[in-house]
mmCIF file of C-alpha atoms in Angstrom:
data_model
loop_
_atom_site.group_PDB
_atom_site.id
_atom_site.type_symbol
_atom_site.label_atom_id
_atom_site.label_comp_id
_atom_site.label_asym_id
_atom_site.label_seq_id
_atom_site.Cartn_x
_atom_site.Cartn_y
_atom_site.Cartn_z
ATOM 1 C CA MET A 144 -15.235 -0.186 -13.344
ATOM 2 C CA LYS A 145 -13.755 2.671 -15.270
ATOM 3 C CA ASP A 146 -12.540 4.288 -12.048
ATOM 4 C CA ALA A 147 -10.029 1.447 -11.603
ATOM 5 C CA GLY A 148 -7.727 3.028 -14.186
ATOM 6 C CA VAL A 149 -6.695 -0.272 -15.790
ATOM 7 C CA LYS A 150 -7.863 -1.422 -19.194
ATOM 8 C CA ILE A 151 -8.936 -5.041 -19.550
ATOM 9 C CA GLU A 152 -8.665 -6.629 -22.987
ATOM 10 C CA ALA A 153 -10.777 -9.727 -22.317
ATOM 11 C CA VAL A 154 -12.837 -11.589 -19.735
ATOM 12 C CA THR A 155 -12.584 -15.366 -19.711
ATOM 13 C CA LEU A 156 -13.712 -18.286 -17.583
ATOM 14 C CA SER A 157 -10.773 -19.636 -15.646
ATOM 15 C CA LYS A 158 -9.731 -23.251 -15.680
ATOM 16 C CA ARG A 159 -7.100 -22.814 -12.976
ATOM 17 C CA LEU A 160 -8.753 -20.773 -10.195
ATOM 18 C CA THR A 161 -9.943 -22.772 -7.197
ATOM 19 C CA ASP A 162 -10.153 -20.398 -4.222
ATOM 20 C CA SER A 163 -10.362 -16.893 -5.711
ATOM 21 C CA PRO A 164 -13.446 -15.623 -7.528
ATOM 22 C CA VAL A 165 -11.446 -13.519 -10.029
ATOM 23 C CA VAL A 166 -7.865 -12.686 -10.996
ATOM 24 C CA VAL A 167 -6.215 -10.320 -13.465
ATOM 25 C CA VAL A 168 -3.448 -11.857 -15.564
ATOM 26 C CA THR A 169 -1.191 -10.395 -18.232
ATOM 27 C CA SER A 170 -0.139 -11.791 -21.554
ATOM 28 C CA GLN A 171 3.200 -13.481 -21.981
ATOM 29 C CA PHE A 172 4.613 -10.399 -23.706
ATOM 30 C CA GLY A 173 4.682 -6.891 -22.288
ATOM 31 C CA TYR A 174 5.235 -5.516 -18.812
ATOM 32 C CA SER A 175 4.064 -7.265 -15.678
ATOM 33 C CA ALA A 176 2.409 -5.294 -12.874
ATOM 34 C CA GLN A 177 5.748 -4.755 -11.118
ATOM 35 C CA GLN A 178 7.498 -3.679 -14.326
ATOM 36 C CA GLU A 179 4.703 -1.176 -15.027
ATOM 37 C CA LYS A 180 5.182 0.327 -11.545
ATOM 38 C CA ILE A 181 8.914 0.691 -12.150
ATOM 39 C CA MET A 182 8.428 2.260 -15.572
ATOM 40 C CA LYS A 183 5.860 4.742 -14.245
ATOM 41 C CA ALA A 184 8.281 5.763 -11.493
ATOM 42 C CA GLN A 185 11.072 6.587 -13.950
ATOM 43 C CA ALA A 186 11.942 10.263 -14.190
ATOM 44 C CA PHE A 187 12.193 10.371 -17.988
ATOM 45 C CA GLN A 188 9.377 8.031 -18.815
ATOM 46 C CA ASN A 189 7.866 7.793 -22.253
ATOM 47 C CA LYS A 190 4.085 7.416 -21.872
ATOM 48 C CA ASP A 191 3.752 6.029 -25.399
ATOM 49 C CA GLN A 192 6.239 3.285 -24.627
ATOM 50 C CA ILE A 193 4.476 2.394 -21.377
ATOM 51 C CA SER A 194 1.104 2.082 -23.061
ATOM 52 C CA MET A 195 2.629 0.088 -25.925
ATOM 53 C CA MET A 196 4.577 -2.310 -23.701
ATOM 54 C CA SER A 197 1.979 -2.778 -20.976
ATOM 55 C CA GLY A 198 0.740 -6.314 -21.213
ATOM 56 C CA ARG A 199 -2.753 -7.147 -22.323
ATOM 57 C CA LYS A 200 -4.726 -7.826 -19.198
ATOM 58 C CA THR A 201 -7.338 -10.536 -18.953
ATOM 59 C CA LEU A 202 -9.874 -10.885 -16.166
ATOM 60 C CA GLU A 203 -10.278 -14.575 -15.386
ATOM 61 C CA VAL A 204 -13.496 -15.496 -13.593
ATOM 62 C CA ASN A 205 -13.993 -18.626 -11.496
ATOM 63 C CA ALA A 206 -17.511 -19.649 -12.550
ATOM 64 C CA ASN A 207 -17.750 -22.165 -9.688
ATOM 65 C CA HIS A 208 -17.035 -19.676 -6.906
ATOM 66 C CA PRO A 209 -20.115 -18.957 -4.706
ATOM 67 C CA VAL A 210 -19.641 -15.175 -4.952
ATOM 68 C CA VAL A 211 -19.656 -15.314 -8.763
ATOM 69 C CA VAL A 212 -22.682 -17.642 -8.805
ATOM 70 C CA ASP A 213 -24.627 -15.353 -6.451
ATOM 71 C CA LEU A 214 -23.581 -12.272 -8.418
ATOM 72 C CA LEU A 215 -24.780 -13.862 -11.662
ATOM 73 C CA THR A 216 -28.143 -14.677 -10.061
ATOM 74 C CA LYS A 217 -28.576 -11.092 -8.842
ATOM 75 C CA ILE A 218 -27.671 -9.632 -12.238
ATOM 76 C CA LYS A 219 -30.104 -11.975 -14.025
ATOM 77 C CA ASP A 220 -32.892 -10.841 -11.685
ATOM 78 C CA ASP A 221 -32.141 -7.119 -11.969
ATOM 79 C CA LYS A 222 -29.481 -5.674 -14.271
ATOM 80 C CA GLU A 223 -29.535 -2.370 -12.363
ATOM 81 C CA ASN A 224 -29.027 -3.940 -8.898
ATOM 82 C CA ALA A 225 -26.744 -1.446 -7.114
ATOM 83 C CA ALA A 226 -25.406 -4.015 -4.642
ATOM 84 C CA ALA A 227 -24.485 -6.388 -7.478
ATOM 85 C CA ILE A 228 -22.743 -3.604 -9.384
ATOM 86 C CA ASP A 229 -20.821 -2.614 -6.248
ATOM 87 C CA THR A 230 -19.861 -6.242 -5.652
ATOM 88 C CA ALA A 231 -18.617 -6.640 -9.217
ATOM 89 C CA SER A 232 -16.560 -3.442 -8.930
ATOM 90 C CA VAL A 233 -15.063 -4.528 -5.610
ATOM 91 C CA LEU A 234 -14.207 -7.941 -7.057
ATOM 92 C CA PHE A 235 -12.508 -6.367 -10.065
ATOM 93 C CA GLN A 236 -10.525 -3.855 -8.020
ATOM 94 C CA ALA A 237 -9.552 -6.503 -5.457
ATOM 95 C CA ALA A 238 -8.282 -8.673 -8.318
ATOM 96 C CA LEU A 239 -6.223 -5.741 -9.603
ATOM 97 C CA ILE A 240 -4.694 -5.151 -6.172
ATOM 98 C CA GLU A 241 -4.039 -8.871 -5.682
ATOM 99 C CA SER A 242 -2.283 -9.011 -9.062
ATOM 100 C CA GLY A 243 -0.043 -6.079 -8.140
ATOM 101 C CA TYR A 244 -1.691 -3.252 -10.092
ATOM 102 C CA GLU A 245 -2.492 0.150 -8.699
ATOM 103 C CA ILE A 246 -6.065 1.370 -8.858
ATOM 104 C CA ALA A 247 -6.664 4.932 -9.948
ATOM 105 C CA ASP A 248 -9.227 5.836 -7.268
ATOM 106 C CA PRO A 249 -8.772 3.940 -3.995
ATOM 107 C CA SER A 250 -11.395 6.084 -2.265
ATOM 108 C CA ALA A 251 -14.062 4.712 -4.655
ATOM 109 C CA LEU A 252 -13.114 1.179 -3.620
ATOM 110 C CA VAL A 253 -13.213 2.096 0.057
ATOM 111 C CA SER A 254 -16.642 3.734 -0.224
ATOM 112 C CA ARG A 255 -18.000 0.637 -1.998
ATOM 113 C CA VAL A 256 -16.578 -1.618 0.706
ATOM 114 C CA TYR A 257 -18.181 0.563 3.401
ATOM 115 C CA ARG A 258 -21.536 0.437 1.577
ATOM 116 C CA LEU A 259 -21.361 -3.339 1.242
ATOM 117 C CA MET A 260 -20.381 -3.705 4.909
ATOM 118 C CA SER A 261 -23.287 -1.473 5.971
ATOM 119 C CA LYS A 262 -25.756 -3.555 3.976
ATOM 120 C CA GLU A 263 -24.274 -6.779 5.373
ATOM 121 C CA LEU A 264 -24.709 -5.442 8.910
ATOM 122 C CA GLY A 265 -28.276 -4.334 8.169
ATOM 123 C CA VAL A 266 -27.462 -0.628 8.457
ATOM 124 C CA ASP A 267 -28.684 1.938 5.963
ATOM 125 C CA PRO A 268 -25.485 3.352 4.398
ATOM 126 C CA ASP A 269 -27.262 6.635 3.648
ATOM 127 C CA ALA A 270 -28.685 7.095 7.160
ATOM 128 C CA PRO A 271 -27.716 10.334 8.908
ATOM 129 C CA MET A 272 -24.911 10.182 11.437
ATOM 130 C CA LYS A 273 -25.921 9.951 15.092
ATOM 131 C CA GLU A 274 -24.072 12.079 17.582
ATOM 132 C CA VAL A 275 -22.218 9.900 20.094
ATOM 133 C CA GLU A 276 -21.103 11.462 23.365
ATOM 134 C CA VAL A 277 -17.427 10.843 23.976
ATOM 135 C CA PRO A 278 -15.947 11.596 27.420
ATOM 136 C CA GLU A 279 -13.419 14.368 27.442
ATOM 137 C CA GLU A 280 -9.765 13.396 27.495
ATOM 138 C CA ASP A 281 -9.016 15.658 30.472
ATOM 139 C CA GLU A 282 -11.205 13.557 32.762
ATOM 140 C CA GLU A 283 -9.559 10.347 31.583
ATOM 141 C CA GLU A 284 -6.071 11.797 32.009
ATOM 142 C CA GLU A 285 -6.887 13.011 35.531
ATOM 143 C CA ALA A 286 -8.195 9.575 36.491
ATOM 144 C CA GLU A 287 -5.038 7.934 35.136
ATOM 145 C CA GLU A 288 -2.831 10.400 37.030
ATOM 146 C CA GLU A 289 -4.718 9.736 40.266
ATOM 147 C CA ASP A 290 -4.324 5.979 39.790
ATOM 148 C CA ALA A 291 -0.597 6.415 39.157
ATOM 149 C CA GLU A 292 -0.207 8.606 42.276
ATOM 150 C CA GLU A 293 -2.034 6.034 44.413
ATOM 151 C CA GLU A 294 0.241 3.263 43.136
ATOM 152 C CA GLU A 295 3.323 5.365 43.898
ATOM 153 C CA SER A 296 2.156 6.107 47.435
ATOM 154 C CA GLU A 297 1.440 2.398 48.027
ATOM 155 C CA ASP A 298 4.924 1.528 46.765
ATOM 156 C CA ASP A 299 6.434 4.175 49.074
ATOM 157 C CA ASP A 300 4.526 2.779 52.064
ATOM 158 C CA LYS A 301 5.786 -0.734 51.325
ATOM 159 C CA THR A 302 9.358 0.543 51.029
ATOM 160 C CA GLU A 303 9.134 2.363 54.400
ATOM 161 C CA LYS A 304 7.764 -0.751 56.116
ATOM 162 C CA GLU A 305 10.554 -2.878 54.693
ATOM 163 C CA GLU A 306 13.168 -0.409 55.928
ATOM 164 C CA LEU A 307 11.814 -0.549 59.481
#
């Protein structure tokens, strides 16, 4: 979770979440996610001030959500379960994005999502790529041109018949 680029001060069980498994919230004092974006975009930014004023972030977890319950079960069974670790990372980074924060390495999130999708579909994510034959574009373009020419000639024939 270090590749997210956001420091979390605490993790708590949420009393207010009903639909989401996790959310990242900030303290009452300090910058919100939007204010942090604005401050980082400033030309003459002071990095010390940004780190000092950035709000303390808390990860709130919905203990009743099915994803969290399943994740807890998998972690209890095997603490080194790669799929559970990927799921936890995706949950955390999705919560950051949902709360308005930028993640440091979006490609890490995307690769985890692809791995999880592959496993869900029953495909080995590390399997070698299979070569798929794709028809050349020239053949498709020629076929489209022929179809267009045929339609034009049919339209011309109809026009001639109407004129007679």
